[in-house]
Structures are given as C-alpha cells and as structure tokens.
Amino acid sequence: MAKDRFDIKEKEGVTLFTDAIVIIDKETGVNYLYVCRGYGGGLTPLLDSDGKPIVTKGGYKM
C-alpha cells in the first residue's frame, strides 16, 4: 500500500467518544465512511441512490 494513498476529506465528532470520518482512496477515488467509537469501529463505502460507490473524480486536495 502506498504511503499517501488515502486522504481524509471530512471529520466530524458525533458524540464525545464517536467520530465519523470520510476517507478518499486517491488511486480509485472511492469514498469511504469510517465510524469509530471507543475501541471499536467500522468502514464502509459511501453509496449513491443507485447503490453505486461515490467516486471523487480527479482526486481530492486537502
């Protein structure tokens, strides 16, 4: 895996111990949602209304 392959697009504190983070894979452009709470977490691709992955074209610059 490349060192700078992933970019954090947005980070939001939902509650005191819960964060929601949108991550972009710079090679494919696919957007993922990572939610972490305490010691646990989960990762899933973000989908549009047709069920297809949301892709950021041209990459994302922070």
mmCIF file with all atom_site columns, C-alpha atoms in Angstrom:
data_model
loop_
_atom_site.group_PDB
_atom_site.id
_atom_site.type_symbol
_atom_site.label_atom_id
_atom_site.label_alt_id
_atom_site.label_comp_id
_atom_site.label_asym_id
_atom_site.label_entity_id
_atom_site.label_seq_id
_atom_site.pdbx_PDB_ins_code
_atom_site.Cartn_x
_atom_site.Cartn_y
_atom_site.Cartn_z
_atom_site.occupancy
_atom_site.B_iso_or_equiv
_atom_site.pdbx_formal_charge
_atom_site.auth_seq_id
_atom_site.auth_comp_id
_atom_site.auth_asym_id
_atom_site.auth_atom_id
_atom_site.pdbx_PDB_model_num
ATOM 1  C CA . MET A 1 1  ? 0.000   0.000  0.000   1.00 0.00 ? 1  MET A CA 1
ATOM 2  C CA . ALA A 1 2  ? 1.307   3.426  -0.913  1.00 0.00 ? 2  ALA A CA 1
ATOM 3  C CA . LYS A 1 3  ? 2.165   5.765  1.963   1.00 0.00 ? 3  LYS A CA 1
ATOM 4  C CA . ASP A 1 4  ? -0.091  8.622  0.823   1.00 0.00 ? 4  ASP A CA 1
ATOM 5  C CA . ARG A 1 5  ? -2.868  6.617  -0.808  1.00 0.00 ? 5  ARG A CA 1
ATOM 6  C CA . PHE A 1 6  ? -5.692  7.785  1.469   1.00 0.00 ? 6  PHE A CA 1
ATOM 7  C CA . ASP A 1 7  ? -6.893  11.307 2.230   1.00 0.00 ? 7  ASP A CA 1
ATOM 8  C CA . ILE A 1 8  ? -9.240  12.471 4.975   1.00 0.00 ? 8  ILE A CA 1
ATOM 9  C CA . LYS A 1 9  ? -11.932 14.580 3.332   1.00 0.00 ? 9  LYS A CA 1
ATOM 10 C CA . GLU A 1 10 ? -14.070 15.338 6.367   1.00 0.00 ? 10 GLU A CA 1
ATOM 11 C CA . LYS A 1 11 ? -14.038 14.531 10.085  1.00 0.00 ? 11 LYS A CA 1
ATOM 12 C CA . GLU A 1 12 ? -16.919 15.138 12.458  1.00 0.00 ? 12 GLU A CA 1
ATOM 13 C CA . GLY A 1 13 ? -17.282 14.438 16.144  1.00 0.00 ? 13 GLY A CA 1
ATOM 14 C CA . VAL A 1 14 ? -20.735 12.907 16.503  1.00 0.00 ? 14 VAL A CA 1
ATOM 15 C CA . THR A 1 15 ? -20.612 12.466 20.278  1.00 0.00 ? 15 THR A CA 1
ATOM 16 C CA . LEU A 1 16 ? -17.927 12.642 22.941  1.00 0.00 ? 16 LEU A CA 1
ATOM 17 C CA . PHE A 1 17 ? -16.442 9.242  22.027  1.00 0.00 ? 17 PHE A CA 1
ATOM 18 C CA . THR A 1 18 ? -17.707 8.820  18.445  1.00 0.00 ? 18 THR A CA 1
ATOM 19 C CA . ASP A 1 19 ? -16.149 10.190 15.255  1.00 0.00 ? 19 ASP A CA 1
ATOM 20 C CA . ALA A 1 20 ? -17.353 9.929  11.645  1.00 0.00 ? 20 ALA A CA 1
ATOM 21 C CA . ILE A 1 21 ? -14.607 10.291 9.033   1.00 0.00 ? 21 ILE A CA 1
ATOM 22 C CA . VAL A 1 22 ? -14.916 10.385 5.227   1.00 0.00 ? 22 VAL A CA 1
ATOM 23 C CA . ILE A 1 23 ? -11.811 8.919  3.598   1.00 0.00 ? 23 ILE A CA 1
ATOM 24 C CA . ILE A 1 24 ? -10.930 9.004  -0.114  1.00 0.00 ? 24 ILE A CA 1
ATOM 25 C CA . ASP A 1 25 ? -8.771  6.402  -1.830  1.00 0.00 ? 25 ASP A CA 1
ATOM 26 C CA . LYS A 1 26 ? -6.638  8.626  -4.084  1.00 0.00 ? 26 LYS A CA 1
ATOM 27 C CA . GLU A 1 27 ? -5.955  5.783  -6.559  1.00 0.00 ? 27 GLU A CA 1
ATOM 28 C CA . THR A 1 28 ? -9.586  4.821  -7.196  1.00 0.00 ? 28 THR A CA 1
ATOM 29 C CA . GLY A 1 29 ? -11.439 7.936  -5.972  1.00 0.00 ? 29 GLY A CA 1
ATOM 30 C CA . VAL A 1 30 ? -13.842 5.786  -3.904  1.00 0.00 ? 30 VAL A CA 1
ATOM 31 C CA . ASN A 1 31 ? -15.230 7.486  -0.770  1.00 0.00 ? 31 ASN A CA 1
ATOM 32 C CA . TYR A 1 32 ? -15.447 5.517  2.492   1.00 0.00 ? 32 TYR A CA 1
ATOM 33 C CA . LEU A 1 33 ? -17.126 6.251  5.807   1.00 0.00 ? 33 LEU A CA 1
ATOM 34 C CA . TYR A 1 34 ? -15.230 5.213  8.935   1.00 0.00 ? 34 TYR A CA 1
ATOM 35 C CA . VAL A 1 35 ? -17.069 5.456  12.247  1.00 0.00 ? 35 VAL A CA 1
ATOM 36 C CA . CYS A 1 36 ? -15.170 4.826  15.459  1.00 0.00 ? 36 CYS A CA 1
ATOM 37 C CA . ARG A 1 37 ? -16.483 4.680  18.989  1.00 0.00 ? 37 ARG A CA 1
ATOM 38 C CA . GLY A 1 38 ? -14.202 3.934  21.898  1.00 0.00 ? 38 GLY A CA 1
ATOM 39 C CA . TYR A 1 39 ? -12.144 0.892  20.903  1.00 0.00 ? 39 TYR A CA 1
ATOM 40 C CA . GLY A 1 40 ? -14.416 -0.224 18.047  1.00 0.00 ? 40 GLY A CA 1
ATOM 41 C CA . GLY A 1 41 ? -15.065 0.993  14.539  1.00 0.00 ? 41 GLY A CA 1
ATOM 42 C CA . GLY A 1 42 ? -16.394 0.169  11.107  1.00 0.00 ? 42 GLY A CA 1
ATOM 43 C CA . LEU A 1 43 ? -15.609 1.042  7.499   1.00 0.00 ? 43 LEU A CA 1
ATOM 44 C CA . THR A 1 44 ? -17.983 1.043  4.516   1.00 0.00 ? 44 THR A CA 1
ATOM 45 C CA . PRO A 1 45 ? -18.000 2.586  1.035   1.00 0.00 ? 45 PRO A CA 1
ATOM 46 C CA . LEU A 1 46 ? -20.367 5.529  0.593   1.00 0.00 ? 46 LEU A CA 1
ATOM 47 C CA . LEU A 1 47 ? -23.079 4.726  -1.957  1.00 0.00 ? 47 LEU A CA 1
ATOM 48 C CA . ASP A 1 48 ? -25.242 6.934  -4.160  1.00 0.00 ? 48 ASP A CA 1
ATOM 49 C CA . SER A 1 49 ? -29.011 6.492  -4.566  1.00 0.00 ? 49 SER A CA 1
ATOM 50 C CA . ASP A 1 50 ? -28.443 3.778  -7.221  1.00 0.00 ? 50 ASP A CA 1
ATOM 51 C CA . GLY A 1 51 ? -26.237 1.731  -4.878  1.00 0.00 ? 51 GLY A CA 1
ATOM 52 C CA . LYS A 1 52 ? -23.009 2.556  -6.713  1.00 0.00 ? 52 LYS A CA 1
ATOM 53 C CA . PRO A 1 53 ? -19.897 3.757  -4.839  1.00 0.00 ? 53 PRO A CA 1
ATOM 54 C CA . ILE A 1 54 ? -19.397 7.516  -4.669  1.00 0.00 ? 54 ILE A CA 1
ATOM 55 C CA . VAL A 1 55 ? -16.251 8.364  -6.608  1.00 0.00 ? 55 VAL A CA 1
ATOM 56 C CA . THR A 1 56 ? -14.413 11.674 -6.343  1.00 0.00 ? 56 THR A CA 1
ATOM 57 C CA . LYS A 1 57 ? -13.049 12.379 -9.807  1.00 0.00 ? 57 LYS A CA 1
ATOM 58 C CA . GLY A 1 58 ? -9.661  13.980 -10.119 1.00 0.00 ? 58 GLY A CA 1
ATOM 59 C CA . GLY A 1 59 ? -8.750  13.227 -6.516  1.00 0.00 ? 59 GLY A CA 1
ATOM 60 C CA . TYR A 1 60 ? -9.154  15.452 -3.522  1.00 0.00 ? 60 TYR A CA 1
ATOM 61 C CA . LYS A 1 61 ? -6.701  18.001 -2.233  1.00 0.00 ? 61 LYS A CA 1
ATOM 62 C CA . MET A 1 62 ? -6.848  18.829 1.458   1.00 0.00 ? 62 MET A CA 1
#
